[in-house]
mmCIF file of C-alpha atoms in Angstrom:
data_model
loop_
_atom_site.group_PDB
_atom_site.id
_atom_site.type_symbol
_atom_site.label_atom_id
_atom_site.label_comp_id
_atom_site.label_asym_id
_atom_site.label_seq_id
_atom_site.Cartn_x
_atom_site.Cartn_y
_atom_site.Cartn_z
ATOM 1 C CA UNK A 206 -27.835 11.867 -33.737
ATOM 2 C CA UNK A 207 -24.697 10.750 -36.045
ATOM 3 C CA UNK A 208 -22.800 7.871 -34.753
ATOM 4 C CA UNK A 209 -19.191 8.569 -33.196
ATOM 5 C CA UNK A 210 -16.398 7.218 -35.411
ATOM 6 C CA UNK A 211 -14.149 5.044 -33.357
ATOM 7 C CA UNK A 212 -11.053 3.277 -34.472
ATOM 8 C CA UNK A 213 -10.650 0.181 -32.621
ATOM 9 C CA UNK A 214 -6.850 -0.773 -32.449
ATOM 10 C CA UNK A 215 -5.979 -4.666 -32.229
ATOM 11 C CA UNK A 216 -2.721 -6.829 -32.724
ATOM 12 C CA UNK A 217 0.619 -5.254 -32.076
ATOM 13 C CA UNK A 218 4.078 -6.166 -31.908
ATOM 14 C CA UNK A 219 4.034 -7.412 -28.512
ATOM 15 C CA UNK A 220 4.017 -10.832 -27.477
ATOM 16 C CA UNK A 221 0.441 -10.589 -26.205
ATOM 17 C CA UNK A 222 -0.629 -10.241 -29.957
ATOM 18 C CA UNK A 223 -3.259 -12.982 -29.921
ATOM 19 C CA UNK A 224 -4.471 -11.954 -26.910
ATOM 20 C CA UNK A 225 -5.256 -8.829 -28.309
ATOM 21 C CA UNK A 226 -6.711 -10.189 -31.160
ATOM 22 C CA UNK A 227 -9.412 -12.294 -29.073
ATOM 23 C CA UNK A 228 -9.984 -9.189 -26.733
ATOM 24 C CA UNK A 229 -11.116 -7.263 -29.923
ATOM 25 C CA UNK A 230 -13.332 -9.715 -31.223
ATOM 26 C CA UNK A 231 -15.388 -9.514 -27.846
ATOM 27 C CA UNK A 232 -15.296 -5.937 -28.051
ATOM 28 C CA UNK A 233 -16.677 -5.253 -31.472
ATOM 29 C CA UNK A 234 -19.095 -7.877 -31.171
ATOM 30 C CA UNK A 235 -20.594 -6.057 -27.576
ATOM 31 C CA UNK A 236 -20.089 -2.490 -29.056
ATOM 32 C CA UNK A 237 -23.272 -0.730 -29.176
ATOM 33 C CA UNK A 238 -23.535 -0.118 -32.898
ATOM 34 C CA UNK A 239 -26.658 1.918 -32.590
ATOM 35 C CA UNK A 240 -24.269 4.722 -30.992
ATOM 36 C CA UNK A 241 -20.620 3.653 -32.579
ATOM 37 C CA UNK A 242 -19.548 3.102 -35.624
ATOM 38 C CA UNK A 243 -16.108 0.742 -35.240
ATOM 39 C CA UNK A 244 -13.310 1.082 -37.509
ATOM 40 C CA UNK A 245 -11.153 -1.933 -36.872
ATOM 41 C CA UNK A 246 -7.537 -1.245 -37.587
ATOM 42 C CA UNK A 247 -5.081 -3.945 -37.239
ATOM 43 C CA UNK A 248 -1.382 -4.156 -36.423
ATOM 44 C CA UNK A 249 0.648 -6.937 -37.613
ATOM 45 C CA UNK A 250 3.732 -8.087 -35.822
ATOM 46 C CA UNK A 251 5.689 -6.113 -37.892
ATOM 47 C CA UNK A 252 4.180 -3.081 -37.162
ATOM 48 C CA UNK A 253 2.153 -2.311 -40.361
ATOM 49 C CA UNK A 254 -1.188 -0.750 -39.889
ATOM 50 C CA UNK A 255 -3.954 -2.177 -41.822
ATOM 51 C CA UNK A 256 -7.770 -2.129 -42.886
ATOM 52 C CA UNK A 257 -9.640 -4.646 -44.763
ATOM 53 C CA UNK A 258 -7.874 -7.745 -43.154
ATOM 54 C CA UNK A 259 -9.447 -10.779 -41.883
ATOM 55 C CA UNK A 260 -12.710 -10.121 -39.860
ATOM 56 C CA UNK A 261 -11.391 -10.538 -36.365
ATOM 57 C CA UNK A 262 -15.208 -11.151 -34.826
ATOM 58 C CA UNK A 263 -14.547 -14.844 -35.070
ATOM 59 C CA UNK A 264 -11.476 -15.184 -33.602
ATOM 60 C CA UNK A 265 -10.593 -17.066 -30.089
ATOM 61 C CA UNK A 266 -7.778 -19.337 -28.703
ATOM 62 C CA UNK A 267 -9.093 -22.585 -29.579
ATOM 63 C CA UNK A 268 -7.920 -23.415 -32.885
ATOM 64 C CA UNK A 269 -4.784 -24.971 -33.810
ATOM 65 C CA UNK A 270 -2.873 -21.934 -33.778
ATOM 66 C CA UNK A 271 -3.146 -18.305 -32.150
ATOM 67 C CA UNK A 272 -4.950 -15.310 -34.028
ATOM 68 C CA UNK A 273 -2.749 -12.847 -35.826
ATOM 69 C CA UNK A 274 -3.158 -9.927 -37.582
ATOM 70 C CA UNK A 275 -1.568 -10.569 -41.322
ATOM 71 C CA UNK A 276 -1.512 -8.928 -44.913
ATOM 72 C CA UNK A 277 -4.484 -10.632 -46.732
ATOM 73 C CA UNK A 278 -5.482 -9.624 -50.512
ATOM 74 C CA UNK A 279 -7.926 -7.062 -49.696
ATOM 75 C CA UNK A 280 -5.663 -5.415 -46.487
ATOM 76 C CA UNK A 281 -5.068 -1.314 -47.341
ATOM 77 C CA UNK A 282 -2.318 0.186 -45.197
ATOM 78 C CA UNK A 283 -3.353 2.969 -42.550
ATOM 79 C CA UNK A 284 -0.993 6.019 -42.570
ATOM 80 C CA UNK A 285 -1.189 8.620 -40.202
ATOM 81 C CA UNK A 286 -0.753 12.583 -41.296
ATOM 82 C CA UNK A 287 -0.127 14.193 -37.588
ATOM 83 C CA UNK A 288 -1.033 17.660 -39.107
ATOM 84 C CA UNK A 289 -4.191 16.650 -39.726
ATOM 85 C CA UNK A 290 -5.325 15.605 -36.258
ATOM 86 C CA UNK A 291 -8.667 13.373 -36.192
ATOM 87 C CA UNK A 292 -9.032 13.597 -39.580
ATOM 88 C CA UNK A 293 -5.594 12.083 -40.612
ATOM 89 C CA UNK A 294 -6.327 8.573 -40.600
ATOM 90 C CA UNK A 295 -5.419 7.711 -44.217
ATOM 91 C CA UNK A 296 -5.483 4.481 -46.209
ATOM 92 C CA UNK A 297 -3.169 3.480 -49.262
ATOM 93 C CA UNK A 298 -3.261 0.925 -51.704
ATOM 94 C CA UNK A 299 -2.389 -2.782 -51.064
ATOM 95 C CA UNK A 300 0.617 -2.406 -53.183
ATOM 96 C CA UNK A 301 1.952 -0.240 -50.567
ATOM 97 C CA UNK A 302 1.877 -3.200 -48.200
ATOM 98 C CA UNK A 303 4.388 -5.218 -50.332
ATOM 99 C CA UNK A 304 8.127 -5.851 -49.227
ATOM 100 C CA UNK A 305 9.898 -2.676 -50.040
ATOM 101 C CA UNK A 306 7.172 -0.326 -50.901
ATOM 102 C CA UNK A 307 6.709 3.010 -49.340
ATOM 103 C CA UNK A 308 3.381 4.639 -48.245
ATOM 104 C CA UNK A 309 1.471 5.519 -51.539
ATOM 105 C CA UNK A 310 4.549 4.617 -53.789
ATOM 106 C CA UNK A 311 2.697 2.555 -56.004
ATOM 107 C CA UNK A 312 -0.597 4.654 -55.990
ATOM 108 C CA UNK A 313 0.459 8.264 -55.376
ATOM 109 C CA UNK A 314 -2.785 9.149 -53.516
ATOM 110 C CA UNK A 315 -4.049 8.417 -50.155
ATOM 111 C CA UNK A 316 -7.710 7.863 -49.631
ATOM 112 C CA UNK A 317 -8.977 9.253 -46.019
ATOM 113 C CA UNK A 318 -10.813 7.117 -43.363
ATOM 114 C CA UNK A 319 -13.152 10.280 -42.436
ATOM 115 C CA UNK A 320 -13.126 11.923 -39.132
ATOM 116 C CA UNK A 321 -12.500 10.188 -36.180
ATOM 117 C CA UNK A 322 -14.120 10.802 -33.039
ATOM 118 C CA UNK A 323 -12.142 8.540 -31.017
ATOM 119 C CA UNK A 324 -9.715 5.690 -30.448
ATOM 120 C CA UNK A 325 -10.091 2.528 -28.335
ATOM 121 C CA UNK A 326 -6.663 0.652 -28.194
ATOM 122 C CA UNK A 327 -7.287 -2.776 -27.496
ATOM 123 C CA UNK A 328 -3.687 -3.556 -27.283
ATOM 124 C CA UNK A 329 -1.589 -5.564 -24.790
ATOM 125 C CA UNK A 330 1.862 -5.263 -23.875
ATOM 126 C CA UNK A 331 5.261 -3.051 -25.667
ATOM 127 C CA UNK A 332 4.221 -0.614 -28.286
ATOM 128 C CA UNK A 333 0.519 -0.550 -27.346
ATOM 129 C CA UNK A 334 -0.119 -0.576 -23.325
ATOM 130 C CA UNK A 335 3.428 1.112 -22.928
ATOM 131 C CA UNK A 336 2.569 4.693 -23.500
ATOM 132 C CA UNK A 337 3.847 4.782 -27.273
ATOM 133 C CA UNK A 338 0.445 4.783 -29.200
ATOM 134 C CA UNK A 339 -0.756 6.621 -26.362
ATOM 135 C CA UNK A 340 1.735 9.270 -27.218
ATOM 136 C CA UNK A 341 1.132 9.337 -30.984
ATOM 137 C CA UNK A 342 -2.603 9.857 -30.037
ATOM 138 C CA UNK A 343 -1.700 12.564 -27.770
ATOM 139 C CA UNK A 344 0.520 14.552 -30.735
ATOM 140 C CA UNK A 345 -2.293 14.216 -32.928
ATOM 141 C CA UNK A 346 -4.889 15.688 -30.443
ATOM 142 C CA UNK A 347 -7.082 12.288 -30.830
ATOM 143 C CA UNK A 348 -9.007 11.259 -27.753
ATOM 144 C CA UNK A 349 -8.432 7.618 -26.756
ATOM 145 C CA UNK A 350 -9.673 5.497 -23.976
ATOM 146 C CA UNK A 351 -7.523 4.469 -21.343
ATOM 147 C CA UNK A 352 -4.438 5.456 -19.468
ATOM 148 C CA UNK A 353 -2.062 8.189 -20.475
ATOM 149 C CA UNK A 354 1.433 8.407 -21.256
ATOM 150 C CA UNK A 355 3.015 8.624 -18.098
ATOM 151 C CA UNK A 356 0.394 5.763 -16.371
ATOM 152 C CA UNK A 357 0.977 3.225 -19.274
ATOM 153 C CA UNK A 358 4.780 3.925 -19.328
ATOM 154 C CA UNK A 359 5.169 3.447 -15.578
ATOM 155 C CA UNK A 360 2.867 0.627 -15.221
ATOM 156 C CA UNK A 361 4.121 -1.498 -18.401
ATOM 157 C CA UNK A 362 7.475 -1.433 -16.288
ATOM 158 C CA UNK A 363 7.011 -3.795 -13.437
ATOM 159 C CA UNK A 364 10.153 -2.326 -11.891
ATOM 160 C CA UNK A 365 8.894 1.538 -12.010
ATOM 161 C CA UNK A 366 5.544 0.329 -10.896
ATOM 162 C CA UNK A 367 7.094 -0.978 -7.645
ATOM 163 C CA UNK A 368 8.829 2.445 -7.001
ATOM 164 C CA UNK A 369 5.576 4.395 -7.487
ATOM 165 C CA UNK A 370 3.617 2.128 -5.123
ATOM 166 C CA UNK A 371 6.266 1.965 -2.109
ATOM 167 C CA UNK A 372 6.674 6.158 -2.304
ATOM 168 C CA UNK A 373 2.942 5.722 -2.034
ATOM 169 C CA UNK A 374 3.170 3.601 1.004
ATOM 170 C CA UNK A 375 1.456 0.514 -0.639
ATOM 171 C CA UNK A 376 2.924 -2.829 -0.126
ATOM 172 C CA UNK A 377 4.576 -4.568 -2.727
ATOM 173 C CA UNK A 378 6.431 -8.287 -2.921
ATOM 174 C CA UNK A 379 10.376 -7.964 -2.171
ATOM 175 C CA UNK A 380 12.619 -8.466 -4.994
ATOM 176 C CA UNK A 381 15.446 -7.141 -7.004
ATOM 177 C CA UNK A 382 16.032 -5.811 -10.535
ATOM 178 C CA UNK A 383 18.555 -6.912 -12.540
ATOM 179 C CA UNK A 384 20.704 -5.716 -15.933
ATOM 180 C CA UNK A 385 20.624 -8.846 -17.991
ATOM 181 C CA UNK A 386 22.868 -6.900 -20.552
ATOM 182 C CA UNK A 387 25.815 -7.252 -18.099
ATOM 183 C CA UNK A 388 25.601 -10.826 -18.160
ATOM 184 C CA UNK A 389 27.199 -13.098 -20.885
ATOM 185 C CA UNK A 390 24.381 -14.474 -23.091
ATOM 186 C CA UNK A 391 26.630 -16.551 -25.445
ATOM 187 C CA UNK A 392 26.740 -19.286 -22.295
ATOM 188 C CA UNK A 393 22.854 -18.396 -21.331
ATOM 189 C CA UNK A 394 24.335 -16.612 -18.327
ATOM 190 C CA UNK A 395 25.735 -20.019 -16.625
ATOM 191 C CA UNK A 396 28.584 -18.226 -15.446
ATOM 192 C CA UNK A 397 26.892 -15.082 -14.561
ATOM 193 C CA UNK A 398 24.762 -17.702 -11.552
ATOM 194 C CA UNK A 399 26.864 -17.221 -8.609
ATOM 195 C CA UNK A 400 26.662 -13.249 -9.076
ATOM 196 C CA UNK A 401 22.972 -13.092 -9.331
ATOM 197 C CA UNK A 402 22.402 -15.972 -6.772
ATOM 198 C CA UNK A 403 24.598 -13.600 -4.355
ATOM 199 C CA UNK A 404 22.564 -10.880 -5.164
ATOM 200 C CA UNK A 405 19.637 -12.904 -4.127
ATOM 201 C CA UNK A 406 21.025 -13.871 -1.137
ATOM 202 C CA UNK A 407 22.269 -10.071 -0.154
ATOM 203 C CA UNK A 408 18.494 -9.175 -0.443
ATOM 204 C CA UNK A 409 17.222 -12.107 1.882
ATOM 205 C CA UNK A 410 14.578 -12.920 -0.471
ATOM 206 C CA UNK A 411 12.691 -16.608 0.581
ATOM 207 C CA UNK A 412 11.971 -19.426 -2.196
ATOM 208 C CA UNK A 413 10.218 -19.810 -4.134
ATOM 209 C CA UNK A 414 11.183 -16.828 -6.268
ATOM 210 C CA UNK A 415 9.589 -15.429 -9.489
ATOM 211 C CA UNK A 416 11.860 -14.524 -12.352
ATOM 212 C CA UNK A 417 9.923 -11.911 -14.848
ATOM 213 C CA UNK A 418 10.690 -9.499 -17.845
ATOM 214 C CA UNK A 419 10.048 -5.894 -16.023
ATOM 215 C CA UNK A 420 8.314 -5.288 -19.462
ATOM 216 C CA UNK A 421 6.298 -7.837 -20.505
ATOM 217 C CA UNK A 422 2.602 -9.550 -19.977
ATOM 218 C CA UNK A 423 0.671 -12.891 -19.829
ATOM 219 C CA UNK A 424 3.169 -14.705 -17.933
ATOM 220 C CA UNK A 425 5.637 -14.524 -21.037
ATOM 221 C CA UNK A 426 8.913 -15.201 -19.941
ATOM 222 C CA UNK A 427 8.327 -15.771 -16.255
ATOM 223 C CA UNK A 428 9.579 -18.723 -14.219
ATOM 224 C CA UNK A 429 9.248 -19.963 -10.577
ATOM 225 C CA UNK A 430 12.718 -20.912 -8.964
ATOM 226 C CA UNK A 431 12.103 -23.313 -6.136
ATOM 227 C CA UNK A 432 15.849 -25.056 -5.226
ATOM 228 C CA UNK A 433 17.432 -22.216 -2.676
ATOM 229 C CA UNK A 434 20.838 -22.366 -3.638
ATOM 230 C CA UNK A 435 20.594 -23.516 -7.072
ATOM 231 C CA UNK A 436 22.804 -20.923 -9.176
ATOM 232 C CA UNK A 437 22.273 -22.466 -12.593
ATOM 233 C CA UNK A 438 18.293 -22.664 -12.083
ATOM 234 C CA UNK A 439 17.908 -19.036 -10.961
ATOM 235 C CA UNK A 440 20.494 -17.897 -14.099
ATOM 236 C CA UNK A 441 18.341 -20.038 -16.444
ATOM 237 C CA UNK A 442 15.435 -18.439 -15.269
ATOM 238 C CA UNK A 443 17.005 -15.063 -15.657
ATOM 239 C CA UNK A 444 18.117 -16.042 -19.142
ATOM 240 C CA UNK A 445 14.423 -16.921 -20.194
ATOM 241 C CA UNK A 446 13.214 -13.841 -18.911
ATOM 242 C CA UNK A 447 15.956 -11.591 -20.554
ATOM 243 C CA UNK A 448 14.420 -13.187 -24.169
ATOM 244 C CA UNK A 449 11.669 -10.436 -23.307
ATOM 245 C CA UNK A 450 13.104 -7.586 -21.688
ATOM 246 C CA UNK A 451 16.927 -6.788 -20.519
ATOM 247 C CA UNK A 452 15.337 -5.397 -17.587
ATOM 248 C CA UNK A 453 14.754 -8.455 -14.931
ATOM 249 C CA UNK A 454 12.816 -8.886 -11.967
ATOM 250 C CA UNK A 455 13.981 -11.538 -9.431
ATOM 251 C CA UNK A 456 10.539 -11.565 -6.504
ATOM 252 C CA UNK A 457 10.360 -13.628 -3.305
ATOM 253 C CA UNK A 458 7.304 -15.744 -3.592
ATOM 254 C CA UNK A 459 4.022 -14.699 -1.272
ATOM 255 C CA UNK A 460 2.241 -17.188 0.544
ATOM 256 C CA UNK A 461 -1.006 -15.494 -0.406
ATOM 257 C CA UNK A 462 -4.450 -15.461 -2.954
ATOM 258 C CA UNK A 463 -4.006 -13.280 -5.825
ATOM 259 C CA UNK A 464 -7.144 -10.992 -6.010
ATOM 260 C CA UNK A 465 -7.844 -8.587 -8.955
ATOM 261 C CA UNK A 466 -9.890 -5.735 -8.787
ATOM 262 C CA UNK A 467 -11.104 -3.811 -12.085
ATOM 263 C CA UNK A 468 -11.087 -0.225 -11.713
ATOM 264 C CA UNK A 469 -13.259 2.396 -13.714
ATOM 265 C CA UNK A 470 -12.656 6.308 -13.890
ATOM 266 C CA UNK A 471 -14.011 6.772 -17.744
ATOM 267 C CA UNK A 472 -13.604 10.490 -17.531
ATOM 268 C CA UNK A 473 -10.507 12.232 -16.555
ATOM 269 C CA UNK A 474 -10.567 13.487 -13.272
ATOM 270 C CA UNK A 475 -13.431 11.263 -12.129
ATOM 271 C CA UNK A 476 -13.056 9.389 -8.899
ATOM 272 C CA UNK A 477 -11.798 5.776 -9.516
ATOM 273 C CA UNK A 478 -14.859 3.254 -9.343
ATOM 274 C CA UNK A 479 -13.607 -0.262 -8.233
ATOM 275 C CA UNK A 480 -15.512 -3.677 -8.705
ATOM 276 C CA UNK A 481 -15.889 -6.309 -6.337
ATOM 277 C CA UNK A 482 -12.407 -7.958 -6.101
ATOM 278 C CA UNK A 483 -12.207 -11.393 -8.214
ATOM 279 C CA UNK A 484 -9.956 -14.361 -7.857
ATOM 280 C CA UNK A 485 -8.629 -16.718 -10.407
ATOM 281 C CA UNK A 486 -8.770 -20.092 -8.520
ATOM 282 C CA UNK A 487 -6.265 -22.820 -9.940
ATOM 283 C CA UNK A 488 -8.162 -26.185 -10.743
ATOM 284 C CA UNK A 489 -5.642 -28.639 -11.441
ATOM 285 C CA UNK A 490 -3.972 -30.623 -8.928
ATOM 286 C CA UNK A 491 -0.636 -29.732 -9.232
ATOM 287 C CA UNK A 492 0.996 -27.975 -6.216
ATOM 288 C CA UNK A 493 3.848 -26.839 -8.321
ATOM 289 C CA UNK A 494 1.264 -24.747 -10.929
ATOM 290 C CA UNK A 495 1.453 -21.020 -10.779
ATOM 291 C CA UNK A 496 -0.752 -19.088 -13.207
ATOM 292 C CA UNK A 497 1.052 -19.248 -16.153
ATOM 293 C CA UNK A 498 0.033 -18.574 -20.194
ATOM 294 C CA UNK A 499 -1.596 -21.685 -20.467
ATOM 295 C CA UNK A 500 -3.786 -21.570 -17.640
ATOM 296 C CA UNK A 501 -5.017 -17.598 -17.971
ATOM 297 C CA UNK A 502 -5.508 -18.329 -22.123
ATOM 298 C CA UNK A 503 -5.825 -22.054 -23.754
ATOM 299 C CA UNK A 504 -6.396 -24.578 -20.921
ATOM 300 C CA UNK A 505 -10.418 -24.143 -20.023
ATOM 301 C CA UNK A 506 -9.590 -26.676 -17.194
ATOM 302 C CA UNK A 507 -6.744 -25.186 -15.526
ATOM 303 C CA UNK A 508 -8.657 -22.161 -13.635
ATOM 304 C CA UNK A 509 -12.034 -20.326 -13.050
ATOM 305 C CA UNK A 510 -12.900 -17.188 -12.117
ATOM 306 C CA UNK A 511 -14.674 -16.048 -8.901
ATOM 307 C CA UNK A 512 -16.404 -12.837 -7.959
ATOM 308 C CA UNK A 513 -16.577 -11.937 -5.443
ATOM 309 C CA UNK A 514 -13.547 -14.147 -4.230
ATOM 310 C CA UNK A 515 -14.390 -15.938 -0.979
ATOM 311 C CA UNK A 516 -13.092 -13.644 1.883
ATOM 312 C CA UNK A 517 -14.179 -11.666 4.822
ATOM 313 C CA UNK A 518 -16.441 -8.588 3.579
ATOM 314 C CA UNK A 519 -13.432 -6.151 5.425
ATOM 315 C CA UNK A 520 -10.697 -7.873 3.460
ATOM 316 C CA UNK A 521 -12.595 -7.048 0.263
ATOM 317 C CA UNK A 522 -13.452 -3.751 1.270
ATOM 318 C CA UNK A 523 -9.553 -3.371 2.091
ATOM 319 C CA UNK A 524 -8.671 -4.953 -1.433
ATOM 320 C CA UNK A 525 -10.913 -2.087 -3.215
ATOM 321 C CA UNK A 526 -9.373 0.707 -0.877
ATOM 322 C CA UNK A 527 -5.605 -0.537 -1.941
ATOM 323 C CA UNK A 528 -6.856 -0.915 -5.795
ATOM 324 C CA UNK A 529 -8.262 2.436 -5.846
ATOM 325 C CA UNK A 530 -5.031 4.308 -3.818
ATOM 326 C CA UNK A 531 -2.684 2.405 -6.467
ATOM 327 C CA UNK A 532 -4.577 3.701 -9.623
ATOM 328 C CA UNK A 533 -4.481 7.168 -8.138
ATOM 329 C CA UNK A 534 -0.729 6.562 -7.188
ATOM 330 C CA UNK A 535 0.080 5.654 -10.947
ATOM 331 C CA UNK A 536 -1.822 9.054 -12.093
ATOM 332 C CA UNK A 537 -4.411 6.263 -13.829
ATOM 333 C CA UNK A 538 -7.464 7.120 -15.784
ATOM 334 C CA UNK A 539 -10.044 5.103 -17.956
ATOM 335 C CA UNK A 540 -9.292 1.585 -16.649
ATOM 336 C CA UNK A 541 -7.023 -0.605 -15.162
ATOM 337 C CA UNK A 542 -6.822 -3.772 -13.264
ATOM 338 C CA UNK A 543 -4.856 -3.886 -9.848
ATOM 339 C CA UNK A 544 -3.542 -7.415 -8.970
ATOM 340 C CA UNK A 545 -3.037 -8.159 -5.365
ATOM 341 C CA UNK A 546 -1.734 -10.631 -3.119
ATOM 342 C CA UNK A 547 -3.736 -10.897 0.067
ATOM 343 C CA UNK A 548 -2.034 -12.843 2.966
ATOM 344 C CA UNK A 549 -3.436 -15.408 5.631
ATOM 345 C CA UNK A 550 -3.562 -12.595 8.015
ATOM 346 C CA UNK A 551 -5.564 -9.959 5.448
ATOM 347 C CA UNK A 552 -1.969 -8.169 4.334
ATOM 348 C CA UNK A 553 -2.521 -6.718 0.794
ATOM 349 C CA UNK A 554 0.600 -6.184 -1.642
ATOM 350 C CA UNK A 555 -0.182 -5.042 -4.969
ATOM 351 C CA UNK A 556 1.477 -6.978 -7.660
ATOM 352 C CA UNK A 557 1.108 -5.194 -10.570
ATOM 353 C CA UNK A 558 -1.249 -2.835 -12.715
ATOM 354 C CA UNK A 559 -2.872 -3.575 -16.047
ATOM 355 C CA UNK A 560 -3.467 -0.218 -17.584
ATOM 356 C CA UNK A 561 -5.101 -2.694 -20.720
ATOM 357 C CA UNK A 562 -6.307 -6.242 -19.225
ATOM 358 C CA UNK A 563 -8.033 -8.780 -21.426
ATOM 359 C CA UNK A 564 -10.943 -7.603 -22.505
ATOM 360 C CA UNK A 565 -12.484 -10.728 -23.623
ATOM 361 C CA UNK A 566 -16.154 -11.591 -22.157
ATOM 362 C CA UNK A 567 -14.876 -14.329 -20.074
ATOM 363 C CA UNK A 568 -11.767 -12.078 -18.611
ATOM 364 C CA UNK A 569 -11.554 -10.667 -14.924
ATOM 365 C CA UNK A 570 -11.832 -6.945 -15.998
ATOM 366 C CA UNK A 571 -15.415 -7.154 -17.479
ATOM 367 C CA UNK A 572 -16.326 -10.172 -15.395
ATOM 368 C CA UNK A 573 -15.522 -8.493 -12.380
ATOM 369 C CA UNK A 574 -17.944 -5.267 -13.335
ATOM 370 C CA UNK A 575 -20.549 -7.560 -14.787
ATOM 371 C CA UNK A 576 -20.558 -9.216 -10.900
ATOM 372 C CA UNK A 577 -20.579 -5.598 -9.511
ATOM 373 C CA UNK A 578 -23.656 -4.646 -12.044
ATOM 374 C CA UNK A 579 -22.212 -2.982 -15.104
ATOM 375 C CA UNK A 580 -22.761 -5.301 -18.160
ATOM 376 C CA UNK A 581 -20.157 -5.590 -20.885
ATOM 377 C CA UNK A 582 -21.813 -3.194 -23.592
ATOM 378 C CA UNK A 583 -22.462 -0.794 -20.968
ATOM 379 C CA UNK A 584 -18.738 -0.799 -19.541
ATOM 380 C CA UNK A 585 -17.522 -0.668 -23.443
ATOM 381 C CA UNK A 586 -19.909 2.623 -23.695
ATOM 382 C CA UNK A 587 -18.846 4.131 -20.613
ATOM 383 C CA UNK A 588 -15.312 4.177 -21.493
ATOM 384 C CA UNK A 589 -15.810 5.359 -25.065
ATOM 385 C CA UNK A 590 -18.470 8.197 -23.471
ATOM 386 C CA UNK A 591 -15.529 9.373 -21.007
ATOM 387 C CA UNK A 592 -13.416 10.703 -23.752
ATOM 388 C CA UNK A 593 -15.711 12.180 -26.020
ATOM 389 C CA UNK A 594 -16.724 16.032 -25.619
ATOM 390 C CA UNK A 595 -19.867 16.523 -23.306
#
């Protein structure tokens, strides 16, 4: 049987670019190459699609610099011909990547990457996990792994995720949404602090607060605000979040444990399967710590993963039930990681839904499935198989 040819997208224009690079390293090394022929296609931070660049299989987060897709001497641009559908992945000459060049201007011709059976977009954040790439592939008629356009877009935006979950009767953390375009950036929002504080007080939010961009991931732009009534501290946090998105959430901190479930519905229409819940346990002796970028990715001593989480069996089952409901509420398909807060009395609130969660071998999503009986390679196989014609 001929191998299925799978374009694996990685990198991208989002802040999460290096996390995508590390995720794809694990995916490419674990993919069943007896059944699939992976075709790695990197996307630079400038948005150029390339093949033939640096091999991502060796990338990790332990070096002096974070991994990045760059234009190397052997790189060639990937150009899409929408009308050709699954045969529309074309390759130009390296000269087409030079500044000022237009596709095929240097070569006058394009080569084909051949027929593509499906795309695995290992992309995190905007321009990859937000429905943009999904819509592009829908227009081309090319099957792809993961949530569709609506679920991807809705879950990328924490504001609208909360609206959908609330409508479905699923509890979320109290908070307000701000439009940072209304504030004076020249003064780093200092003059707007009293107005922002007044909105927080009117909403009755309790401290500490977490201020975060609505459409970003990997804890980029997130600040913990601890001093009640400090308008300057609050304004500075909103200003920091605004570097990543003009829509900013201010949420009440929840005194709870954060527990995460991996959800799998490989084929559209499948009933979602939910893994054993896992928990990120913070190890640094710092009462003010929260799960920031360093804790997640670069400081191995900061945290560890426990699957299943050390909670009573009935609470774990409730977390799984809420995760499945949340996945259905946003019209999820393929995969997602549902992050929840579990309070001391067993209440479960959904914090967010990641439609393309970190996919390194030590990331929560594959680790949760490993603990639930589905290994890393099998998980990748199931996801790809789910999008291929039967």
